[in-house]
Each structure stands twice: as C-alpha cells, then as structure tokens.
C-alpha cells in the first residue's frame, strides 16, 4: 500500500515548497522545523493504520468510551537524516519505544557506493509494528538494509515505511524486496541522478538539517 500525501492538496504542500526551495532551505532551523511538521502529519496518517481497542475514561461528568492504540508502534529511524522526523513521530506516538540504525554511503568512485550499516540500538521487535523512517527514499537500498539489520532483534508483524520524498525507483525496489511493507510519503519524485540523489528532490537532507559532513 502506498499513501502519497501530495495526491491531495493540503498544508503539506506549503512545507514541501519551503523545504525544496534552494534559498529557503538554507535556513537550517526552518528546514528542521518543516521536516518535523511533515513528520507529525505523516504520524497522524500512520495512526490510521494501527489497531485500536476501546477504553473507558472517567471524565469529571461521566464515563466515556474512547478507542486507543492497543499496541504502540516502535519508531525506528535511519541515522542521521531520520532524527528530526523521529522526533516528529515521537511527538504523536509518545508512548512508543525507539530503534536507531546508521546507514551511510561509502563511495568507491564517483557515483559508486556501497551502503554500510554500522550501528544499531533496538528493543525487541518480534511481532511489533515498526515505523521505519528515512526522509529520502532514494534507491531503497538503505531502507532494506536497515530492515534486515533490525530483524536481528525480532521480526516485526507489520512494517510501515515513512519518508518525506520517495523516488519512483525506490518505491519499485521496496515493493520488490519488502512487499508486505506499506509506504507513506509526502511526495514521490520521478528521477535519481548519477549520484543516486532524488530529482528534483531537495538535496542532502542530513546536510541541510545538521551541516555538511566530511
Ligand atoms: N539522501 C538525501 O539526503 N538526498 C537524496 O536525494 C538521496 C539520499
């Protein structure tokens, strides 16, 4: 299942316009804030895919029946670019535990790289719902490698992938290697360039949020 928030007009388009704009995105504080705000909206959409149970709450006047999430999802982000979105998700899923995986591109030649997963911190994921977050779903390889890495801590019952921008190629890759995962994204872009950056995309999400790395 794919949910693309850009298929309908909403305030998300305003945040995306700012986050993609090469002048506005130079304001790192605004960039992070927009990433955070979009993550919150994605979290709200993800909440519709979870299971609920009815709970009785006592108000000052009487009892009220409310439906609450019956199994908190685990929020799992790919470092470092996923960190801001992670906070946006935790803002809504405030009882969730977290997992983190590092994945970086180790370049051997221009345009050629392998993805290295080095660090992981995760609770037991067996039979849990896991929300896997990476702002830029470019080739899809980091996402799949991160998924394989976290499965060492138990195989989730359900995986929901959340991204800011997904490439069409990345979506095809995920559908092929993680066919049961559902995907939610704020936008889908057509191309990848020779360096596997999403086009038109926004550039390097991690650098824009946290500064240029060596
Ligand atoms: N990572 C990014 O930050 N941007 C891309 O376009 C692809 C991967």
PDB file of C-alpha atoms and ligand atoms in Angstrom:
ATOM      1  CA  UNK A   1       0.000   0.000   0.000  1.00  0.00           C
ATOM      2  CA  UNK A   2       1.295   3.466  -0.903  1.00  0.00           C
ATOM      3  CA  UNK A   3      -0.010   6.724   0.550  1.00  0.00           C
ATOM      4  CA  UNK A   4       1.334   9.835  -1.173  1.00  0.00           C
ATOM      5  CA  UNK A   5       0.218  12.974   0.653  1.00  0.00           C
ATOM      6  CA  UNK A   6       0.875  15.093  -2.452  1.00  0.00           C
ATOM      7  CA  UNK A   7      -2.025  13.446  -4.239  1.00  0.00           C
ATOM      8  CA  UNK A   8      -4.302  15.796  -2.309  1.00  0.00           C
ATOM      9  CA  UNK A   9      -3.709  19.475  -1.635  1.00  0.00           C
ATOM     10  CA  UNK A  10      -3.035  20.270   1.999  1.00  0.00           C
ATOM     11  CA  UNK A  11      -0.724  22.368   4.154  1.00  0.00           C
ATOM     12  CA  UNK A  12       1.923  19.708   3.484  1.00  0.00           C
ATOM     13  CA  UNK A  13       2.447  21.339   0.064  1.00  0.00           C
ATOM     14  CA  UNK A  14       3.468  24.591   1.754  1.00  0.00           C
ATOM     15  CA  UNK A  15       6.010  22.846   3.938  1.00  0.00           C
ATOM     16  CA  UNK A  16       7.320  20.896   0.949  1.00  0.00           C
ATOM     17  CA  UNK A  17       7.632  24.069  -1.136  1.00  0.00           C
ATOM     18  CA  UNK A  18       9.833  25.611   1.559  1.00  0.00           C
ATOM     19  CA  UNK A  19      11.856  22.512   2.187  1.00  0.00           C
ATOM     20  CA  UNK A  20      12.650  22.071  -1.513  1.00  0.00           C
ATOM     21  CA  UNK A  21      13.389  25.753  -2.227  1.00  0.00           C
ATOM     22  CA  UNK A  22      17.159  26.137  -2.547  1.00  0.00           C
ATOM     23  CA  UNK A  23      17.110  29.566  -0.880  1.00  0.00           C
ATOM     24  CA  UNK A  24      14.628  28.918   1.934  1.00  0.00           C
ATOM     25  CA  UNK A  25      16.233  25.570   2.818  1.00  0.00           C
ATOM     26  CA  UNK A  26      19.472  27.406   3.709  1.00  0.00           C
ATOM     27  CA  UNK A  27      17.705  28.376   6.923  1.00  0.00           C
ATOM     28  CA  UNK A  28      18.522  25.169   8.820  1.00  0.00           C
ATOM     29  CA  UNK A  29      16.133  25.960  11.649  1.00  0.00           C
ATOM     30  CA  UNK A  30      13.223  26.342   9.216  1.00  0.00           C
ATOM     31  CA  UNK A  31      14.321  23.224   7.329  1.00  0.00           C
ATOM     32  CA  UNK A  32      14.301  21.161  10.512  1.00  0.00           C
ATOM     33  CA  UNK A  33      11.002  22.656  11.622  1.00  0.00           C
ATOM     34  CA  UNK A  34       9.349  21.812   8.305  1.00  0.00           C
ATOM     35  CA  UNK A  35      10.721  18.273   8.402  1.00  0.00           C
ATOM     36  CA  UNK A  36       9.369  17.958  11.940  1.00  0.00           C
ATOM     37  CA  UNK A  37       5.938  19.322  10.940  1.00  0.00           C
ATOM     38  CA  UNK A  38       5.641  16.974   7.961  1.00  0.00           C
ATOM     39  CA  UNK A  39       6.682  14.054  10.175  1.00  0.00           C
ATOM     40  CA  UNK A  40       3.839  14.894  12.552  1.00  0.00           C
ATOM     41  CA  UNK A  41       1.336  14.857   9.695  1.00  0.00           C
ATOM     42  CA  UNK A  42       2.749  11.540   8.466  1.00  0.00           C
ATOM     43  CA  UNK A  43       2.441  10.205  12.023  1.00  0.00           C
ATOM     44  CA  UNK A  44      -1.216  11.183  12.072  1.00  0.00           C
ATOM     45  CA  UNK A  45      -1.777   9.307   8.791  1.00  0.00           C
ATOM     46  CA  UNK A  46       0.147   6.287  10.100  1.00  0.00           C
ATOM     47  CA  UNK A  47      -2.065   6.282  13.203  1.00  0.00           C
ATOM     48  CA  UNK A  48      -4.985   5.357  10.944  1.00  0.00           C
ATOM     49  CA  UNK A  49      -3.243   2.080  10.067  1.00  0.00           C
ATOM     50  CA  UNK A  50      -2.840   0.869  13.665  1.00  0.00           C
ATOM     51  CA  UNK A  51      -5.085  -1.367  15.761  1.00  0.00           C
ATOM     52  CA  UNK A  52      -7.295   0.128  18.440  1.00  0.00           C
ATOM     53  CA  UNK A  53      -9.145  -1.091  21.496  1.00  0.00           C
ATOM     54  CA  UNK A  54     -11.912   0.549  23.495  1.00  0.00           C
ATOM     55  CA  UNK A  55     -11.046   2.010  26.860  1.00  0.00           C
ATOM     56  CA  UNK A  56     -13.313   3.603  29.449  1.00  0.00           C
ATOM     57  CA  UNK A  57     -12.169   7.014  30.650  1.00  0.00           C
ATOM     58  CA  UNK A  58     -13.760   8.845  33.573  1.00  0.00           C
ATOM     59  CA  UNK A  59     -14.423  12.489  32.809  1.00  0.00           C
ATOM     60  CA  UNK A  60     -15.492  14.932  35.561  1.00  0.00           C
ATOM     61  CA  UNK A  61     -19.082  14.217  34.456  1.00  0.00           C
ATOM     62  CA  UNK A  62     -19.345  10.554  33.478  1.00  0.00           C
ATOM     63  CA  UNK A  63     -17.588   7.671  31.774  1.00  0.00           C
ATOM     64  CA  UNK A  64     -16.581   7.963  28.127  1.00  0.00           C
ATOM     65  CA  UNK A  65     -15.646   5.143  25.766  1.00  0.00           C
ATOM     66  CA  UNK A  66     -12.581   6.011  23.698  1.00  0.00           C
ATOM     67  CA  UNK A  67     -10.603   3.983  21.201  1.00  0.00           C
ATOM     68  CA  UNK A  68      -6.881   3.904  21.938  1.00  0.00           C
ATOM     69  CA  UNK A  69      -3.953   2.273  20.151  1.00  0.00           C
ATOM     70  CA  UNK A  70      -3.630  -1.219  21.603  1.00  0.00           C
ATOM     71  CA  UNK A  71      -0.021  -1.857  20.677  1.00  0.00           C
ATOM     72  CA  UNK A  72       2.292   1.099  20.496  1.00  0.00           C
ATOM     73  CA  UNK A  73       4.443   1.022  17.345  1.00  0.00           C
ATOM     74  CA  UNK A  74       8.226   1.093  17.572  1.00  0.00           C
ATOM     75  CA  UNK A  75       9.619   4.201  15.894  1.00  0.00           C
ATOM     76  CA  UNK A  76      12.829   3.327  14.047  1.00  0.00           C
ATOM     77  CA  UNK A  77      14.944   5.869  12.201  1.00  0.00           C
ATOM     78  CA  UNK A  78      17.911   5.703   9.900  1.00  0.00           C
ATOM     79  CA  UNK A  79      20.682   7.997  11.139  1.00  0.00           C
ATOM     80  CA  UNK A  80      21.373  10.749  10.753  1.00  0.00           C
ATOM     81  CA  UNK A  81      18.777  12.344   8.491  1.00  0.00           C
ATOM     82  CA  UNK A  82      15.918  10.466  10.133  1.00  0.00           C
ATOM     83  CA  UNK A  83      16.454  12.107  13.526  1.00  0.00           C
ATOM     84  CA  UNK A  84      14.191  15.127  13.041  1.00  0.00           C
ATOM     85  CA  UNK A  85      11.371  13.018  11.637  1.00  0.00           C
ATOM     86  CA  UNK A  86      11.887  10.641  14.539  1.00  0.00           C
ATOM     87  CA  UNK A  87      11.116  13.453  16.980  1.00  0.00           C
ATOM     88  CA  UNK A  88       8.034  14.407  14.975  1.00  0.00           C
ATOM     89  CA  UNK A  89       6.739  10.840  15.193  1.00  0.00           C
ATOM     90  CA  UNK A  90       7.504  10.570  18.920  1.00  0.00           C
ATOM     91  CA  UNK A  91       5.591  13.789  19.464  1.00  0.00           C
ATOM     92  CA  UNK A  92       2.473  11.881  18.443  1.00  0.00           C
ATOM     93  CA  UNK A  93       3.394   8.317  19.471  1.00  0.00           C
ATOM     94  CA  UNK A  94       4.556   9.498  22.858  1.00  0.00           C
ATOM     95  CA  UNK A  95       4.440   6.047  24.459  1.00  0.00           C
ATOM     96  CA  UNK A  96       6.475   4.371  21.741  1.00  0.00           C
ATOM     97  CA  UNK A  97       9.923   2.906  22.155  1.00  0.00           C
ATOM     98  CA  UNK A  98      12.607   3.752  19.625  1.00  0.00           C
ATOM     99  CA  UNK A  99      15.145   1.988  17.456  1.00  0.00           C
ATOM    100  CA  UNK A 100      18.023   3.530  15.505  1.00  0.00           C
ATOM    101  CA  UNK A 101      20.137   2.226  12.645  1.00  0.00           C
ATOM    102  CA  UNK A 102      23.022   4.017  10.990  1.00  0.00           C
ATOM    103  CA  UNK A 103      23.432   3.695   7.249  1.00  0.00           C
ATOM    104  CA  UNK A 104      25.893   5.654   5.156  1.00  0.00           C
ATOM    105  CA  UNK A 105      27.103   5.644   1.591  1.00  0.00           C
ATOM    106  CA  UNK A 106      30.743   4.517   1.357  1.00  0.00           C
ATOM    107  CA  UNK A 107      31.944   5.815  -2.002  1.00  0.00           C
ATOM    108  CA  UNK A 108      34.484   3.858  -4.038  1.00  0.00           C
ATOM    109  CA  UNK A 109      34.306   6.074  -7.166  1.00  0.00           C
ATOM    110  CA  UNK A 110      32.074   8.989  -8.275  1.00  0.00           C
ATOM    111  CA  UNK A 111      28.507   7.671  -8.341  1.00  0.00           C
ATOM    112  CA  UNK A 112      29.548   4.283  -6.971  1.00  0.00           C
ATOM    113  CA  UNK A 113      28.982   3.364  -3.374  1.00  0.00           C
ATOM    114  CA  UNK A 114      28.042   0.605  -1.014  1.00  0.00           C
ATOM    115  CA  UNK A 115      25.744   1.217   1.930  1.00  0.00           C
ATOM    116  CA  UNK A 116      27.311   0.442   5.269  1.00  0.00           C
ATOM    117  CA  UNK A 117      25.182  -0.277   8.317  1.00  0.00           C
ATOM    118  CA  UNK A 118      27.343   0.062  11.416  1.00  0.00           C
ATOM    119  CA  UNK A 119      25.303   0.972  14.450  1.00  0.00           C
ATOM    120  CA  UNK A 120      22.013  -0.270  15.758  1.00  0.00           C
ATOM    121  CA  UNK A 121      20.101   0.216  19.007  1.00  0.00           C
ATOM    122  CA  UNK A 122      16.764  -1.521  19.171  1.00  0.00           C
ATOM    123  CA  UNK A 123      14.249  -3.065  21.554  1.00  0.00           C
ATOM    124  CA  UNK A 124      12.780  -6.499  20.822  1.00  0.00           C
ATOM    125  CA  UNK A 125      10.807  -6.127  17.589  1.00  0.00           C
ATOM    126  CA  UNK A 126       9.225  -9.574  17.438  1.00  0.00           C
ATOM    127  CA  UNK A 127       5.607  -9.262  16.241  1.00  0.00           C
ATOM    128  CA  UNK A 128       5.618  -5.478  16.737  1.00  0.00           C
ATOM    129  CA  UNK A 129       4.539  -2.759  14.366  1.00  0.00           C
ATOM    130  CA  UNK A 130       7.636  -0.867  13.262  1.00  0.00           C
ATOM    131  CA  UNK A 131       7.613   2.547  11.616  1.00  0.00           C
ATOM    132  CA  UNK A 132      10.821   2.786   9.578  1.00  0.00           C
ATOM    133  CA  UNK A 133      11.786   6.384   8.881  1.00  0.00           C
ATOM    134  CA  UNK A 134      14.155   7.857   6.313  1.00  0.00           C
ATOM    135  CA  UNK A 135      13.377  11.276   4.811  1.00  0.00           C
ATOM    136  CA  UNK A 136      14.795  10.425   1.380  1.00  0.00           C
ATOM    137  CA  UNK A 137      13.762   7.034  -0.038  1.00  0.00           C
ATOM    138  CA  UNK A 138      16.174   7.191  -2.985  1.00  0.00           C
ATOM    139  CA  UNK A 139      17.337   3.761  -4.188  1.00  0.00           C
ATOM    140  CA  UNK A 140      15.543   1.953  -1.359  1.00  0.00           C
ATOM    141  CA  UNK A 141      18.725   0.043  -0.506  1.00  0.00           C
ATOM    142  CA  UNK A 142      19.406   1.781   2.831  1.00  0.00           C
ATOM    143  CA  UNK A 143      15.853   1.114   3.901  1.00  0.00           C
ATOM    144  CA  UNK A 144      16.065  -2.570   3.033  1.00  0.00           C
ATOM    145  CA  UNK A 145      19.480  -2.988   4.704  1.00  0.00           C
ATOM    146  CA  UNK A 146      18.206  -1.187   7.804  1.00  0.00           C
ATOM    147  CA  UNK A 147      15.211  -3.504   7.855  1.00  0.00           C
ATOM    148  CA  UNK A 148      17.441  -6.567   7.570  1.00  0.00           C
ATOM    149  CA  UNK A 149      19.613  -5.226  10.399  1.00  0.00           C
ATOM    150  CA  UNK A 150      16.744  -4.610  12.813  1.00  0.00           C
ATOM    151  CA  UNK A 151      15.253  -8.046  12.096  1.00  0.00           C
ATOM    152  CA  UNK A 152      18.165  -9.426  14.144  1.00  0.00           C
ATOM    153  CA  UNK A 153      16.142  -8.095  17.101  1.00  0.00           C
ATOM    154  CA  UNK A 154      12.952  -9.906  16.106  1.00  0.00           C
ATOM    155  CA  UNK A 155      10.768  -9.966  13.015  1.00  0.00           C
ATOM    156  CA  UNK A 156       8.074  -7.265  13.089  1.00  0.00           C
ATOM    157  CA  UNK A 157       4.478  -8.233  12.341  1.00  0.00           C
ATOM    158  CA  UNK A 158       3.971  -5.048  10.355  1.00  0.00           C
ATOM    159  CA  UNK A 159       6.335  -2.502   8.785  1.00  0.00           C
ATOM    160  CA  UNK A 160       5.274   0.987   7.783  1.00  0.00           C
ATOM    161  CA  UNK A 161       7.871   2.995   5.872  1.00  0.00           C
ATOM    162  CA  UNK A 162       7.652   6.762   6.276  1.00  0.00           C
ATOM    163  CA  UNK A 163       9.549   9.188   4.075  1.00  0.00           C
ATOM    164  CA  UNK A 164       9.478  12.817   3.091  1.00  0.00           C
ATOM    165  CA  UNK A 165      10.263  12.230  -0.588  1.00  0.00           C
ATOM    166  CA  UNK A 166      10.386   8.843  -2.308  1.00  0.00           C
ATOM    167  CA  UNK A 167      11.738   8.209  -5.801  1.00  0.00           C
ATOM    168  CA  UNK A 168       9.764   6.031  -8.178  1.00  0.00           C
ATOM    169  CA  UNK A 169      12.787   3.731  -8.381  1.00  0.00           C
ATOM    170  CA  UNK A 170      12.947   3.455  -4.591  1.00  0.00           C
ATOM    171  CA  UNK A 171       9.279   2.509  -4.455  1.00  0.00           C
ATOM    172  CA  UNK A 172       9.798  -0.242  -7.037  1.00  0.00           C
ATOM    173  CA  UNK A 173      12.763  -1.555  -5.021  1.00  0.00           C
ATOM    174  CA  UNK A 174      10.800  -1.625  -1.766  1.00  0.00           C
ATOM    175  CA  UNK A 175       7.824  -3.298  -3.439  1.00  0.00           C
ATOM    176  CA  UNK A 176      10.180  -5.961  -4.712  1.00  0.00           C
ATOM    177  CA  UNK A 177      12.193  -6.641  -1.538  1.00  0.00           C
ATOM    178  CA  UNK A 178       9.700  -5.669   1.163  1.00  0.00           C
ATOM    179  CA  UNK A 179       6.371  -6.460  -0.491  1.00  0.00           C
ATOM    180  CA  UNK A 180       4.429  -6.516   2.775  1.00  0.00           C
ATOM    181  CA  UNK A 181       5.571  -3.074   3.914  1.00  0.00           C
ATOM    182  CA  UNK A 182       3.209  -0.171   3.496  1.00  0.00           C
ATOM    183  CA  UNK A 183       4.726   3.151   2.485  1.00  0.00           C
ATOM    184  CA  UNK A 184       3.672   6.652   3.388  1.00  0.00           C
ATOM    185  CA  UNK A 185       5.410   9.634   1.856  1.00  0.00           C
ATOM    186  CA  UNK A 186       4.808  13.364   1.491  1.00  0.00           C
ATOM    187  CA  UNK A 187       5.842  13.279  -2.197  1.00  0.00           C
ATOM    188  CA  UNK A 188       7.014  10.986  -4.987  1.00  0.00           C
ATOM    189  CA  UNK A 189       9.665  12.243  -7.437  1.00  0.00           C
ATOM    190  CA  UNK A 190      10.460  10.786 -10.840  1.00  0.00           C
ATOM    191  CA  UNK A 191      14.205  10.538 -11.084  1.00  0.00           C
ATOM    192  CA  UNK A 192      17.503   9.710  -9.460  1.00  0.00           C
ATOM    193  CA  UNK A 193      20.665  11.418 -10.708  1.00  0.00           C
ATOM    194  CA  UNK A 194      24.057   9.778 -11.347  1.00  0.00           C
ATOM    195  CA  UNK A 195      24.838  10.093  -7.618  1.00  0.00           C
ATOM    196  CA  UNK A 196      21.549   8.450  -6.666  1.00  0.00           C
ATOM    197  CA  UNK A 197      20.096  11.700  -5.368  1.00  0.00           C
ATOM    198  CA  UNK A 198      16.382  12.222  -5.828  1.00  0.00           C
ATOM    199  CA  UNK A 199      15.477  14.665  -8.631  1.00  0.00           C
ATOM    200  CA  UNK A 200      14.006  17.233  -8.206  1.00  0.00           C
ATOM    201  CA  UNK A 201      14.213  16.225  -4.513  1.00  0.00           C
ATOM    202  CA  UNK A 202      15.762  18.755  -2.183  1.00  0.00           C
ATOM    203  CA  UNK A 203      19.477  17.928  -1.975  1.00  0.00           C
ATOM    204  CA  UNK A 204      21.096  16.259   1.022  1.00  0.00           C
ATOM    205  CA  UNK A 205      18.577  16.144   3.853  1.00  0.00           C
ATOM    206  CA  UNK A 206      21.179  15.304   6.525  1.00  0.00           C
ATOM    207  CA  UNK A 207      23.488  18.155   5.471  1.00  0.00           C
ATOM    208  CA  UNK A 208      20.613  20.631   5.325  1.00  0.00           C
ATOM    209  CA  UNK A 209      19.482  19.679   8.823  1.00  0.00           C
ATOM    210  CA  UNK A 210      22.852  19.282  10.514  1.00  0.00           C
ATOM    211  CA  UNK A 211      25.582  20.775   8.298  1.00  0.00           C
ATOM    212  CA  UNK A 212      27.903  19.394   5.662  1.00  0.00           C
ATOM    213  CA  UNK A 213      29.738  16.209   6.644  1.00  0.00           C
ATOM    214  CA  UNK A 214      33.257  15.284   5.579  1.00  0.00           C
TER     215      UNK A 214
HETATM  216  N1  LIG B   1      19.797  11.272   0.578  1.00  0.00           N
HETATM  217  C1  LIG B   1      19.498  12.601   0.533  1.00  0.00           C
HETATM  218  O1  LIG B   1      19.694  13.317   1.513  1.00  0.00           O
HETATM  219  N2  LIG B   1      19.000  13.096  -0.595  1.00  0.00           N
HETATM  220  C2  LIG B   1      18.764  12.356  -1.688  1.00  0.00           C
HETATM  221  O2  LIG B   1      18.287  12.880  -2.679  1.00  0.00           O
HETATM  222  C3  LIG B   1      19.072  10.976  -1.612  1.00  0.00           C
HETATM  223  C4  LIG B   1      19.582  10.460  -0.468  1.00  0.00           C
END
